[in-house]
Structures are given as structure tokens and as C-alpha cells.
Coordinates of C-alpha atoms in Angstrom, one line a residue:
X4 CA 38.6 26.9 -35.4
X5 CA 40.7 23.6 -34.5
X6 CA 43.3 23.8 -31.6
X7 CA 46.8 24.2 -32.6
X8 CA 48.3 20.7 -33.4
X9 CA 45.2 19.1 -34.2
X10 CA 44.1 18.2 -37.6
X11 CA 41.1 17.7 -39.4
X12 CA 41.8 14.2 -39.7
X13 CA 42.8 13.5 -35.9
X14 CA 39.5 15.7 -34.8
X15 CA 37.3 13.1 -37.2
X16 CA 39.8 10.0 -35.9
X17 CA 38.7 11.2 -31.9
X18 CA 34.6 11.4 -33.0
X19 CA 34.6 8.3 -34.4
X20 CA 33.7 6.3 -31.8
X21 CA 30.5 8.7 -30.9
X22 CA 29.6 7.8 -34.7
X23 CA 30.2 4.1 -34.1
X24 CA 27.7 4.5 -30.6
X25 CA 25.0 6.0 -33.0
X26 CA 25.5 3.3 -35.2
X27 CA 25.3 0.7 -32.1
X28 CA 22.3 2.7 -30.7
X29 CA 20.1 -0.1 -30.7
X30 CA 22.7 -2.4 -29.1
X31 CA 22.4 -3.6 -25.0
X32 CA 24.2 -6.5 -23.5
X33 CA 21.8 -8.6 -21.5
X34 CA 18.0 -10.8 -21.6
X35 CA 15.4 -8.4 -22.3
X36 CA 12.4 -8.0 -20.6
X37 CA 9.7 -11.1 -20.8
X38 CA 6.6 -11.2 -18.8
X39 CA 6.5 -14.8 -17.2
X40 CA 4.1 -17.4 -18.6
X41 CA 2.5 -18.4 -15.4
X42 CA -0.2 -20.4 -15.4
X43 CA -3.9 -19.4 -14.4
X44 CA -7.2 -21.3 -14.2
X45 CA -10.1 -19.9 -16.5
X46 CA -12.3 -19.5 -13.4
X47 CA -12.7 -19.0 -9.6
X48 CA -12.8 -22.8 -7.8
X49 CA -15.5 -20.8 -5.3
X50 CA -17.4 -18.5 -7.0
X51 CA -20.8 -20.3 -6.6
X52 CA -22.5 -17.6 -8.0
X53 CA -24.6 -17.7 -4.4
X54 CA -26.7 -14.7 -3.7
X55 CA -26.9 -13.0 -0.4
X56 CA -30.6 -13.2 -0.3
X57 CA -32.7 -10.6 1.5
X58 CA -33.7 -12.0 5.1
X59 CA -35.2 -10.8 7.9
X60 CA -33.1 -8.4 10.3
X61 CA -34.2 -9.3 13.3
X62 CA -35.1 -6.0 15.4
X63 CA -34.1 -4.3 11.8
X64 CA -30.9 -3.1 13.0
X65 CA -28.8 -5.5 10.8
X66 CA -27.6 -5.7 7.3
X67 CA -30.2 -6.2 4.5
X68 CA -29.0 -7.8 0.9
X69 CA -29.4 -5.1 -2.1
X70 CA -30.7 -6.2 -5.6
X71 CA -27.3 -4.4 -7.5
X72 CA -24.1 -6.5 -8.6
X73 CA -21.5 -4.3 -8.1
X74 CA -18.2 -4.3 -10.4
X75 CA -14.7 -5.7 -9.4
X76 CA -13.5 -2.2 -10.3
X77 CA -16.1 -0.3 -8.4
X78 CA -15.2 1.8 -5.5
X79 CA -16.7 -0.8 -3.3
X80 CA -17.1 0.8 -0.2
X81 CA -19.9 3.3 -2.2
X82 CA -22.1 0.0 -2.8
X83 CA -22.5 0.0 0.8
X84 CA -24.7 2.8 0.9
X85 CA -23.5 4.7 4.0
X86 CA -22.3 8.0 3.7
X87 CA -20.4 8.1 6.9
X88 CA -18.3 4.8 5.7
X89 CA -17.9 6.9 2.3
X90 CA -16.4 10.3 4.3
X91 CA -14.1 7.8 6.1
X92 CA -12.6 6.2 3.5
X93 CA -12.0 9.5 1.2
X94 CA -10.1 10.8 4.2
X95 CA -8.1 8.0 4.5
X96 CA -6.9 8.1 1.1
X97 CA -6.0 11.6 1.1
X98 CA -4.7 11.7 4.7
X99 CA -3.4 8.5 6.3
X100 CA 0.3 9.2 7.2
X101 CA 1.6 5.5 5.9
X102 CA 0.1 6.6 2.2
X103 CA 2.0 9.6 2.9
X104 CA 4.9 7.6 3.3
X105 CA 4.7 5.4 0.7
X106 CA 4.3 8.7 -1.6
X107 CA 7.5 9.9 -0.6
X108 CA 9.6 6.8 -1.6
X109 CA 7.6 6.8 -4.9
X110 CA 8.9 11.0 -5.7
X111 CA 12.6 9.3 -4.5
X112 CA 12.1 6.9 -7.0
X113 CA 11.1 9.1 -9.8
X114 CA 14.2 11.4 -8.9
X115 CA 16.3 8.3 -9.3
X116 CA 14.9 7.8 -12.2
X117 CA 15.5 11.5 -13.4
X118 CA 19.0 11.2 -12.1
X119 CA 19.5 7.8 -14.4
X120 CA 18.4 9.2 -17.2
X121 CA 20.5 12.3 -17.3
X122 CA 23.1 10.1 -17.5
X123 CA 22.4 9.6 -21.1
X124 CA 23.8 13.0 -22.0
X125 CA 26.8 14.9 -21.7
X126 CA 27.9 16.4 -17.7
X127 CA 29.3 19.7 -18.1
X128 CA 31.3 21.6 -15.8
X129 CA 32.1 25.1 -15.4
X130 CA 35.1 26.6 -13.2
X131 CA 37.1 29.7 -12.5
X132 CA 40.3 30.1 -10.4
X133 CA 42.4 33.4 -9.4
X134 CA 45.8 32.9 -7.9
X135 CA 48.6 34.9 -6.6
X136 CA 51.9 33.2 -5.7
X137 CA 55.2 34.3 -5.0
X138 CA 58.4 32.0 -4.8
X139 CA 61.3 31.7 -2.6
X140 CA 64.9 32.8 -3.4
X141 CA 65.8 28.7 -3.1
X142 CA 63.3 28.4 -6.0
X143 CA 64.4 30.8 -7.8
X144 CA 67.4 31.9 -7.0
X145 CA 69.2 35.1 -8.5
X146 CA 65.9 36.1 -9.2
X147 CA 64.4 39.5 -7.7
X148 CA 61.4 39.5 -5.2
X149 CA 59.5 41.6 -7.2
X150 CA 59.8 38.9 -10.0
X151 CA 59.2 36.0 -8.3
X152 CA 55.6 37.3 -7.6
X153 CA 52.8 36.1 -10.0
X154 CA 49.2 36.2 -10.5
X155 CA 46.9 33.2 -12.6
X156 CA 43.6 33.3 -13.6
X157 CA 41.5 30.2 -15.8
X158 CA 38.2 29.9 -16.8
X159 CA 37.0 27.2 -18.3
X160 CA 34.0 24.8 -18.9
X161 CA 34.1 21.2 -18.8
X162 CA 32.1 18.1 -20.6
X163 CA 32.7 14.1 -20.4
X164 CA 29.8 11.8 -22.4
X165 CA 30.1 8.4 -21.5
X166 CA 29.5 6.4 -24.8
X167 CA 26.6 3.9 -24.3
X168 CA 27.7 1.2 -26.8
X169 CA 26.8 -1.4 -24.8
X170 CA 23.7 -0.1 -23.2
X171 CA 25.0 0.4 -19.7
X172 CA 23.2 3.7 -19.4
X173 CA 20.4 2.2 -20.8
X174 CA 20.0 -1.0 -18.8
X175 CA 20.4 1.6 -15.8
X176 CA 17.9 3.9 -17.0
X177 CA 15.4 0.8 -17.8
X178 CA 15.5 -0.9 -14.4
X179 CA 15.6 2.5 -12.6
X180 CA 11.8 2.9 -14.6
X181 CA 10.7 -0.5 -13.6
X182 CA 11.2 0.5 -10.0
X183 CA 9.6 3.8 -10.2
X184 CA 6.8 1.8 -11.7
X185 CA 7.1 -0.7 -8.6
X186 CA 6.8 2.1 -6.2
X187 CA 3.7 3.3 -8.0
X188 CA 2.2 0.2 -7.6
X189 CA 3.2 -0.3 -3.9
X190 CA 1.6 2.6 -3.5
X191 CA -1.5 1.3 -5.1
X192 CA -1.4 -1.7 -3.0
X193 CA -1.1 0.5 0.5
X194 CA -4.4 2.2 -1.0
X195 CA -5.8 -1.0 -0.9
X196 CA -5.2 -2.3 1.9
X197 CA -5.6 1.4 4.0
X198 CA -9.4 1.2 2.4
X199 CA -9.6 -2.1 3.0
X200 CA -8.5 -1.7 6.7
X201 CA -10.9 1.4 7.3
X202 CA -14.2 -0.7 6.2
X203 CA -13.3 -3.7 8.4
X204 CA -12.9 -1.5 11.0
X205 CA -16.1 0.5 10.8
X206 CA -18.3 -2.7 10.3
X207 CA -16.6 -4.0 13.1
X208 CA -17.4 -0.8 15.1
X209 CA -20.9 -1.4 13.8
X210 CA -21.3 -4.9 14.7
X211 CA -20.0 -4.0 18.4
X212 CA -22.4 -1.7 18.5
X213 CA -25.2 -4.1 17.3
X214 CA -23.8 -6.3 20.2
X215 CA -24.1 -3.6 22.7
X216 CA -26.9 -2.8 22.1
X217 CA -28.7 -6.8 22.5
X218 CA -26.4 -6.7 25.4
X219 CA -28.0 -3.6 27.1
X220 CA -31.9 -5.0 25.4
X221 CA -31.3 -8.2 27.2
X222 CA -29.9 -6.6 30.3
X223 CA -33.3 -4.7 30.4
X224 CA -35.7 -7.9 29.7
X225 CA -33.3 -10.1 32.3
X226 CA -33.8 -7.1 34.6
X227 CA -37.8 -6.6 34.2
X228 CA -37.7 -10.6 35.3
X229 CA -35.8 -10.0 38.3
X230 CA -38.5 -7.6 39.7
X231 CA -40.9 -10.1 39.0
X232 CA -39.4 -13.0 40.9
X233 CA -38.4 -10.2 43.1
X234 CA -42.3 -9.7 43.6
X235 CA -43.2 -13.2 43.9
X236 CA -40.9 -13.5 46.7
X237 CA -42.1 -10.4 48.1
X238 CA -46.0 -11.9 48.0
X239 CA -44.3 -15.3 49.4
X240 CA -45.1 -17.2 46.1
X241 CA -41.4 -17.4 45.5
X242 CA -37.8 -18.3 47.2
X243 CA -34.5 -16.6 47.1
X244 CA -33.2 -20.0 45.0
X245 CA -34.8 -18.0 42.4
X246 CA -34.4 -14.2 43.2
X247 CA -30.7 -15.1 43.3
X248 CA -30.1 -17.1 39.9
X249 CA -32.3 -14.1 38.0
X250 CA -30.0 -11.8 39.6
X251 CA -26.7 -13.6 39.1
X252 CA -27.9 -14.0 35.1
X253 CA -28.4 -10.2 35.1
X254 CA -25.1 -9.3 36.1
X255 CA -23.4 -12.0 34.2
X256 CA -25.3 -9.8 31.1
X257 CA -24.5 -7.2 32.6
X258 CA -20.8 -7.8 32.7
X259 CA -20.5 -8.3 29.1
X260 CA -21.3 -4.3 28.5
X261 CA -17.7 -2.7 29.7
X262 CA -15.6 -5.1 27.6
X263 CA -18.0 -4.3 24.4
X264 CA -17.9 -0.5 25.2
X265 CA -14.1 -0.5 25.2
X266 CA -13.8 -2.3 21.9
X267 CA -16.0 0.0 20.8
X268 CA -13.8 3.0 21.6
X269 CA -10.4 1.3 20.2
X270 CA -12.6 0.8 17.1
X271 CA -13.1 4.5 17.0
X272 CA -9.7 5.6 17.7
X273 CA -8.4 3.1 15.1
X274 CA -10.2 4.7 12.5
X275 CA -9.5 8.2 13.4
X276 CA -5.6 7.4 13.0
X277 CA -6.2 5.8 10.0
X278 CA -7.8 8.9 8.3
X279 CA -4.9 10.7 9.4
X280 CA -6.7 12.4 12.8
X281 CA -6.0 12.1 16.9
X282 CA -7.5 9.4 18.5
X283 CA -10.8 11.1 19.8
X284 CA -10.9 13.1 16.5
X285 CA -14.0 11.2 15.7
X286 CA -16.1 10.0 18.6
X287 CA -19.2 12.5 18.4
X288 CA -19.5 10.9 14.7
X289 CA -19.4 7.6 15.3
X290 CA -20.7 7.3 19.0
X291 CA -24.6 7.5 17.4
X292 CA -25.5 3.9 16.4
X293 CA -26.1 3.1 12.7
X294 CA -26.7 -0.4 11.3
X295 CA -24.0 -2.7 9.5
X296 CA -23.7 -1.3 6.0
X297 CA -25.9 -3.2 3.7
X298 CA -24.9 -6.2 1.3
X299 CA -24.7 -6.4 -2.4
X300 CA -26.8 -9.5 -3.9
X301 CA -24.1 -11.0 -5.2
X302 CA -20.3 -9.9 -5.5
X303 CA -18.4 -11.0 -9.0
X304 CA -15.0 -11.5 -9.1
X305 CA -14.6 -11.6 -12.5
X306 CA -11.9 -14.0 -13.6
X307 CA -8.2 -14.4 -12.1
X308 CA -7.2 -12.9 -15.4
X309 CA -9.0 -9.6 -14.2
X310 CA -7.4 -10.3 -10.7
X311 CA -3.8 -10.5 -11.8
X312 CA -4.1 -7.4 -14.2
X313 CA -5.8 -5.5 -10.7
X314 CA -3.7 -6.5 -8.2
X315 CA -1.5 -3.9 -8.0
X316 CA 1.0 -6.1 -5.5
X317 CA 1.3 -8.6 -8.2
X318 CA 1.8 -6.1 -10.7
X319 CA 4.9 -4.6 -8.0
X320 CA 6.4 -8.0 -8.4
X321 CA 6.2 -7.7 -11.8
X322 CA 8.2 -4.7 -12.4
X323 CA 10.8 -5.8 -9.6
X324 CA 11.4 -8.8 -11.7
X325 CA 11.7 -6.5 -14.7
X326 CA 14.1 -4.4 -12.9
X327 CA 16.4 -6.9 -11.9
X328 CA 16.6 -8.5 -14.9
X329 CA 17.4 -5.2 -16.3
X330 CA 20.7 -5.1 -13.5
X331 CA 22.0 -8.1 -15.5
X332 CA 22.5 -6.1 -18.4
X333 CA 24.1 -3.4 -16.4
X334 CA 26.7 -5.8 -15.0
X335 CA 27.1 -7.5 -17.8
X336 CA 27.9 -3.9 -19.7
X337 CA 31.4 -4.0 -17.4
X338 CA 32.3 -7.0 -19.4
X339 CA 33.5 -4.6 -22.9
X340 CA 35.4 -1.4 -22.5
X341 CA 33.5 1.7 -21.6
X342 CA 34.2 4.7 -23.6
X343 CA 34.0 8.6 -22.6
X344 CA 34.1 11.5 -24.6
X345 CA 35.7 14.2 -22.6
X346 CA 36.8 17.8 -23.5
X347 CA 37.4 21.3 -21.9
X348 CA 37.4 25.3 -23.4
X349 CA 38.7 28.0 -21.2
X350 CA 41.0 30.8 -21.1
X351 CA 44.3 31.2 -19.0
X352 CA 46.0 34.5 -18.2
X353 CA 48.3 36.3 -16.3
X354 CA 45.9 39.3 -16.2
X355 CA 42.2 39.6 -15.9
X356 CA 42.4 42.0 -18.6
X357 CA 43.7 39.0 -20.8
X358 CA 41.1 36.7 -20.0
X359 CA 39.0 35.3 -23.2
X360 CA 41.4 37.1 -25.3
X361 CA 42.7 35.2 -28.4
X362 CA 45.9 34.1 -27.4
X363 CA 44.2 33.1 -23.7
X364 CA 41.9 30.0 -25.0
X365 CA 42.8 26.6 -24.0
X366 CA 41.2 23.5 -25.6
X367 CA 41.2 19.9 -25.2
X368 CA 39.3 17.0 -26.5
X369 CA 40.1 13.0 -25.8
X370 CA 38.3 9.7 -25.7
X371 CA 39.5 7.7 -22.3
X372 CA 38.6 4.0 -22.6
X373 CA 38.4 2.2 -18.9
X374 CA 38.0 -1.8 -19.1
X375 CA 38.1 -4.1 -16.1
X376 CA 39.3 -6.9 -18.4
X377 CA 41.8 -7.5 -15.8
X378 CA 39.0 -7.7 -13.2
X379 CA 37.2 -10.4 -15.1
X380 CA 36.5 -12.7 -11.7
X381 CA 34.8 -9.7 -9.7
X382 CA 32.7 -8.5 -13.3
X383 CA 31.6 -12.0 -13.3
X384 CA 30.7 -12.3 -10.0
X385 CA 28.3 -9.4 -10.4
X386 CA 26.6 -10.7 -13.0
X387 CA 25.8 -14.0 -11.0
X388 CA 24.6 -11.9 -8.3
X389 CA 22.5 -9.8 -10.8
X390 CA 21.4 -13.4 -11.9
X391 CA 20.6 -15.1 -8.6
X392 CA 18.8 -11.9 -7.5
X393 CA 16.3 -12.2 -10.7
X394 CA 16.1 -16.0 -10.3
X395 CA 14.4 -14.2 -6.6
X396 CA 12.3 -11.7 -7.9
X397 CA 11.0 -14.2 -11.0
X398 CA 10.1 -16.5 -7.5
X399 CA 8.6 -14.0 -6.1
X400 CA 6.6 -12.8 -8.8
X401 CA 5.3 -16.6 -9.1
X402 CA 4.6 -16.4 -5.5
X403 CA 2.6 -13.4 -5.8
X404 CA 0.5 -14.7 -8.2
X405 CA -0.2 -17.9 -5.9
X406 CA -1.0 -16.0 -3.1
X407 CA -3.4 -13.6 -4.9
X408 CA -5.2 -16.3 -6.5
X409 CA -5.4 -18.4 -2.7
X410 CA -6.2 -14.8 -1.3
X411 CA -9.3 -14.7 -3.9
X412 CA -10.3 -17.9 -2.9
X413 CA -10.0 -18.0 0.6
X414 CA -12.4 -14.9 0.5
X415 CA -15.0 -15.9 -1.7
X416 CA -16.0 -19.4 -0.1
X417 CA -15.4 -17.6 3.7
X418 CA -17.8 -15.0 2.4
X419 CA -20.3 -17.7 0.7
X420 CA -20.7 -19.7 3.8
X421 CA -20.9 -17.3 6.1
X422 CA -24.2 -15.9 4.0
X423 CA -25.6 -19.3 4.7
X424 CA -24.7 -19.4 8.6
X425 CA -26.2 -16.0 8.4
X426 CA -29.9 -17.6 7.4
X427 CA -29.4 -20.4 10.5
X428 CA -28.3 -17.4 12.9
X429 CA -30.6 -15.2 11.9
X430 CA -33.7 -17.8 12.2
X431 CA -32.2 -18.8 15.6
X432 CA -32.4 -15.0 16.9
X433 CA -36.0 -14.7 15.3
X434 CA -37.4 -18.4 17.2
X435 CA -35.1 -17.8 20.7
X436 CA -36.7 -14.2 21.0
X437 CA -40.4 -15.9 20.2
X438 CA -39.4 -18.6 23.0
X439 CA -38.2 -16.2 25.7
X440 CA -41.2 -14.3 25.3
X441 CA -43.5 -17.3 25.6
X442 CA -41.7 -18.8 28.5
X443 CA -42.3 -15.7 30.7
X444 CA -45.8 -15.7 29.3
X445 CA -45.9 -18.7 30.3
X446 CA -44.4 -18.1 33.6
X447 CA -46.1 -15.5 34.6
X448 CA -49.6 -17.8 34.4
X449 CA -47.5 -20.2 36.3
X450 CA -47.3 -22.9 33.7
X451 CA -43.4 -23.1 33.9
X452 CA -41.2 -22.3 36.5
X453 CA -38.4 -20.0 36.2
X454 CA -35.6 -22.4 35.2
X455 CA -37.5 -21.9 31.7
X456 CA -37.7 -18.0 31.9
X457 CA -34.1 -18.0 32.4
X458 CA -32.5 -20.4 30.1
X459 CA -35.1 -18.6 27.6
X460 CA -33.5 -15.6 28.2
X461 CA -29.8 -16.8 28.1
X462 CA -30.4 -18.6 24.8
X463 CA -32.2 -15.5 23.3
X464 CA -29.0 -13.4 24.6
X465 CA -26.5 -16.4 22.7
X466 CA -28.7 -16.2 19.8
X467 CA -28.9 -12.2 19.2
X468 CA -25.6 -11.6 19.8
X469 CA -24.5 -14.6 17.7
X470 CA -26.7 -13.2 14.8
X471 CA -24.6 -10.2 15.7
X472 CA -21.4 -11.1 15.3
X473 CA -22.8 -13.7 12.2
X474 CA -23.8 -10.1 10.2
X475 CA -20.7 -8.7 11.2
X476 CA -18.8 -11.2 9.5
X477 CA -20.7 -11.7 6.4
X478 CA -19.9 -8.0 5.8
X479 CA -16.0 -7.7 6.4
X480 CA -16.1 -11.3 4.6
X481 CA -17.6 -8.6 1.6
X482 CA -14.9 -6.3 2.1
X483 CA -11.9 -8.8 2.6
X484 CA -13.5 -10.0 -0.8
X485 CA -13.6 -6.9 -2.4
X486 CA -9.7 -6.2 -1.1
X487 CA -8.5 -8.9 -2.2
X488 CA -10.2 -8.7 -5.7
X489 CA -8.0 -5.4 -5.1
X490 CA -10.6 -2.9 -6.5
X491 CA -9.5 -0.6 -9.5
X492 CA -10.3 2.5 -8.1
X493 CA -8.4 5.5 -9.7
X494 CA -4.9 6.1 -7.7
X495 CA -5.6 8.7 -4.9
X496 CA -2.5 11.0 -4.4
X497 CA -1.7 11.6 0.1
X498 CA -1.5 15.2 1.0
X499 CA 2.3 16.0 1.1
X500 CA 3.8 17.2 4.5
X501 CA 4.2 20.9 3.4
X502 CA 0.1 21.0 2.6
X503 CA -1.3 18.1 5.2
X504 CA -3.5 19.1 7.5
X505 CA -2.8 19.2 11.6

């Protein structure tokens, strides 16, 4: 049934433009979307190819080489073959209150993104009011109080449709995805570096311990010398000269224990908070020694083709370019007129009883038309902003890519030589433990004197712990590899507040 003055023609003459936005469908103002050509080399500059080799350990407390070549899309930290690191890392990914945080702004972003798109359809409206008035004698006057009392009612629903001929909506809606897809990858990239962050830590933790412990081994030899020149000075075959410089060596070992066992607790804090637990959450598991995880033979990179399509931080750039080039087309929509369908059906009465009777409907359909042609300056303002902020993100994309490909690099030759200065340490360790033992060999049947014994000893205590540290670096050298290779691990969601764990 059409509304009273409205005829067929007029009703097809107000719809017209919806047909028209059908027809225009396919039509949005602004550049499309086009992945930047950036230019990549075929191959790693660093990626000798160099395997880690399997060595000697040197008390067999450090990291031995295995035979496998793990995959650039491996969950790395399982080709270290220690359960414990394994646990740790799992519990980061499901616990660690900065995922967590980057999970929320990736749900606000998809309800943005739910919010754009419903713009694509029709609002509707629904509302009722009840009123009862009364008027003065000045406002009506002559008439009686009884009739200047009066009661309304309306009911009535409401619906506007903005007309997306020029693809605002959709421009909107098509950044709004990029973003969601940006905060996806963001979270990918925490993931990353959370993981990454956790195995440093716990092969650093390792490596101190290592160090304590040729601390404490040394203290022990160092202190097993002392009662011998002790003795000898006891039985007068030797002066306090030397009773004092064994002891002052001793203590100076002895010295480096405290600082060693401190960084040895931060280490274990560090890693409870990062798996989401209080600070001494985890010192009964970690306070038993265990050697530095072992080493694959060889890592491969793959190519910087693989690494750009991995790097989820790269790909985040990505989609915030796409995004803002997406804005252009949104500001560039206010250049044409934007065009809403609107209309309303209700029913008006004087009585409640009348209400969605026949005589009681009210209609109304229209087409508004708002244009800021008159505006054209600030319209065209926004769309060199929406420009110059793409012309940022399309740097920063570029940037990204630079950095990841430097980030790649910088790893694999850090990691490559320090294999090699591994071998040297390692040998050093092996011959300066042979020569402390044959210098108090030696001493003791009174071929040397005790300047030898000692600077033996303080060269096997360099050595060891040198070897220590060496190890410790050739394996977070593996791991800052593998993070910035960026892993391809499948996505791990945080535990949300309402179901985390206290």
C-alpha cells in the first residue's frame, strides 16, 4: 500500500538512485591496493653453509652439535632437545601477560572491523513515546480546562542506508581488514620475540650456571693448592710470599661466585614472568644444573624470499601500508555527494486503543544528499594527509624489509664465527686444564715453583670460563638466528583474563 500523496512513479523516482548504487557496485574512488616491488637478493651474503661440528665438551657439561638440519619453520626451540626449555616456552605462549595484551587489541580490532562492516547495510531504529499535556488559558484561550488536556502516543521504526556509490563504506571496511590483519600479525611477531626472549634467557641461565660451576671447580683446585703451600710452610720448605699470593688467588676466585649466583637468580625470575608466573614461581626447577641445550649441525635459512613471507613484522607493515592506502579512498569518497536512503513506519494516536489502527500509520521515505563541495580546501587537505601518511607506511614497509634482511645477516655470520671461536676456546680450556695439572705435578716434585702453579691455575680459570661464556654464545647466536628467521610456528592464542590462571 503506498502513502497517501505518493505515486507509483514518485516511489520508483526516490529508489532510483539505490538502483543506480547497484549498478555502481563495483565502483571506489581511490589507488587500489599493490604490494610494493622491493627488491631482494637471491641468497644470504652469510650463509656459509658452515657446520657446527661436534667437538669435545670439556668436562661434558657443554653443548654438543647434533647431526639434524632443522627447518626455518620448525618450532626451533624442540631441536634443542630439552624438555624443560620446551615446558617453558609452551607456557609462555599461552600465558605471558604482553601476548595477552597484544590479543586484546587484535579482538578491538576485529570489533572495529565488525562495526565497519555493518555499515554496509541499512541502521534501523525503533521508538515509542507516551505523552500527556495540558495547555494554558493564554494558549488557548476561551477554551475549557478539561479540553485543553491531551494525551499522544507514536510508535514507529526507523531505517537510513547510506548509498555506497563511491565506495566510502567500502574503502572503510577494506582498510579496517588490513588492520585487523596488522594486529594479527603484531601478534605473531610478539610470539616471536616472547619465544625468542625465553630461550636466550634459559641458555643464558645455563651458561651462568656452567660458569658457576668452573668458578666453584677452580675455587676447590686453587684451594687444595693453598693447603699445600700451606704445608710446605708449615714443614719450613716454604714462605708466607707464597701462602699469601695462593690465598689472595683463592679469594679473588672466590669473589667471582656471589655476582654469578645473583645473575643466576634474575635469570630465573626473568623467565618465571615471562611464562606468566611470580618471580620465585620457578626456582626448584631450574636451580638443578643442566647443560646448554645442544646445537643443530647446521641451521638453514632458506632464502630472503622465505624470510619476508615469515616475518610476520614485515608482513604488519605490509597491511598498514594497505590500510592507509585504503584511507585515501575514504577521503577521497568526500569529494562526490553522499547519498542516504532514509524512511520511517509508525502509528500516531490520541489513544492507546488507536494505536496500529488503519487511520494511525505514518510513513515516510526520502533520499538526503550531503556534499562538502563548498568545503573543497579541507576535503582536499584530507586526502594529502591520507597521501603523506601512505607515502610513511610504503617507507616503512621498505624499512621493514631492510631491517629484516640486515637482522638475518647480522645473525647468521655472528652465529658462524662464533662456532669457530668455539673450536679455539674449547682447545684452550682442554690444553690450560692439561697445563695446570702438570704444573702442580710438577710442583709438587719441586721442578717449578709456585709462580707456575698459580698462573696455571688462573689461566685454566680464564680458559674454562671463557669456553663458558664462548658455548653460551654460540647458542643464543642459534636462537637470535632462528628469531630472526622468525620461525613459522602455528599462531598460539594467550589465555584471556576471564580464564588465565593466578
Amino acid at each position: 500500500m503506498q502513502p497517501q500523496g505518493l505515486t507509483a512513479a514518485a516511489v520508483a523516482k526516490v529508489f532510483a538512485p539505490s538502483l543506480l548504487a547497484l549498478a555502481l557496485a563495483a565502483c571506489a574512488v581511490g589507488p587500489d591496493y599493490v604490494r610494493p616491488d622491493v627488491p631482494t637478493p637471491a641468497t644470504f651474503a652469510r650463509d656459509e653453509g658452515a657446520s657446527a661440528g661436534t667437538t669435545a665438551t670439556g668436562g661434558g657439561d657443554a653443548a654438543v652439535a647434533q647431526d639434524a638440519t632443522p627447518q626455518a619453520n620448525a618450532e626451533f626451540w624442540t631441536s634443542f632437545n630439552d624438555p624443560l626449555l620446551t615446558r617453558l616456552v609452551e607456557e609462555s605462549l599461552t600465558a605471558n601477560h604482553d601476548l595477552r595484551i597484544a590479543l586484546a587489541s587484535y579482538d578491538r580490532s576485529n570489533a572495529l572491523l565488525r562495526n565497519a562492516r555493518l555499515d554496509r547495510f541499512p541502521t534501523v531504529t525503533a521508538s515509542a513515546t507516551g505523552t500527556d499535556s495540558r495547555s494554558s488559558a493564554d494558549q488557548a484561550p476561551g477554551v475549557s480546562r478539561n479540553d485543553r488536556d491531551g494525551e499522544s502516543y507514536n510508535v514507529q521504526a526507523d531505517a537510513s542506508w547510506e548509498l555506497d556509490l563511491f565506495g566510502r563504506v567500502r574503502r572503510n571496511v577494506e582498510s579496517q581488514r588490513a588492520e585487523v590483519w596488522a594486529a594479527a600479525s603484531d601478534l605473531d611477531a610478539l610470539q616471536v620475540a616472547i619465544v625468542g626472549e625465553v630461550a636466550r634467557t634459559y641458555v643464558e641461565l645455563r651458561g651462568l650456571q656452567e660458569r658457576l660451576r668452573v668458578a666453584q671447580d677452580n675455587s676447590e683446585n686453587q684451594r687444595e693448592t693453598l693447603r699445600l703451600v700451606q704445608a710446605r710452610f708449615d714443614a719450613g720448605r716454604g714462605t708466607e710470599f707464597d701462602t699469601s699470593r695462593a690465598r689472595a688467588q683463592l679469594e679473588a676466585t672466590l669473589s667471582r661466585v656471589p655476582n654469578l649466583e645473583a645473575q643466576v637468580a634474575v635469570s630465573m625470575h626473568r623467565l618465571a614472568v615471562l611464562t606468566g608466573k611470580t618471580p620465585e614461581a620457578l626456582i626448584a626447577d631450574l636451580t638443578p644444573q643442566q647443560p646448554l641445550p645442544t646445537l643443530p649441525a647446521r641451521l638453514d635459512p632458506g632464502t630472503p624470499g622465505d624470510l619476508l613471507r615469515n616475518r610476520p613484522d614485515v608482513i604488519a607493515a605490509e597491511h598498514r601500508l594497505h590500510a592507509a592506502t585504503a584511507k585515501i579512498g575514504v577521503a577521497t569518497a568526500d569529494l562526490f555527494p553522499r547519498f542516504t536512503l532514509f524512511g520511517l513506519i509508525g502509528s500516531q494516536a490520541i489513544d492507546t486503543g488507536a494505536l496500529f489502527e488503519r487511520d494511525s500509520e505514518t510513513r515516510l521515505i526520502g533520499l538526503g544528499i550531503d556534499w562538502s563541495f563548498l568545503d573543497i580546501g579541507r576535503v582536499r587537505a584530507r586526502i594529502a594527509a591520507a597521501d603523506a601518511d601512505a607515502a610513511g607506511d610504503l617507507a616503512r614497509y621498505e624499512q621493514a624489509v631492510l631491517l629484516a634482511l640486515e637482522d638475518t645477516e647480522n645473525a647468521l655470520v655472528r652465529y658462524s664465527r662464533a662456532r669457530v671461536e668455539d673450536q679455539h676456546l674449547e682447545q684452550a680450556a682442554i690444553d690450560s686444564a692439561t697445563a695446570a695439572r702438570l704444573a702442580r705435578v710438577r710442583y709438587e716434585a719441586g721442578a717449578a715453583d709456585l709462580f707456575e702453579v698459580l698462573d696455571a691455575e688462573r689461566t685454566q680459570l680464564v680458559a674454562q670460563e671463557a669456553f663458558a661464556d664462548g658455548r653460551t654464545r654460540s647458542v643464543t647466536g642459534a636462537v637470535a638466528l632462528y628469531k630472526a628467521l622468525a620461525g613459522g610456528w602455528p599462531t598460539r592464542v594467550p589465555l584471556r583474563e576471564d580464564v588465565a590462571t593466578r
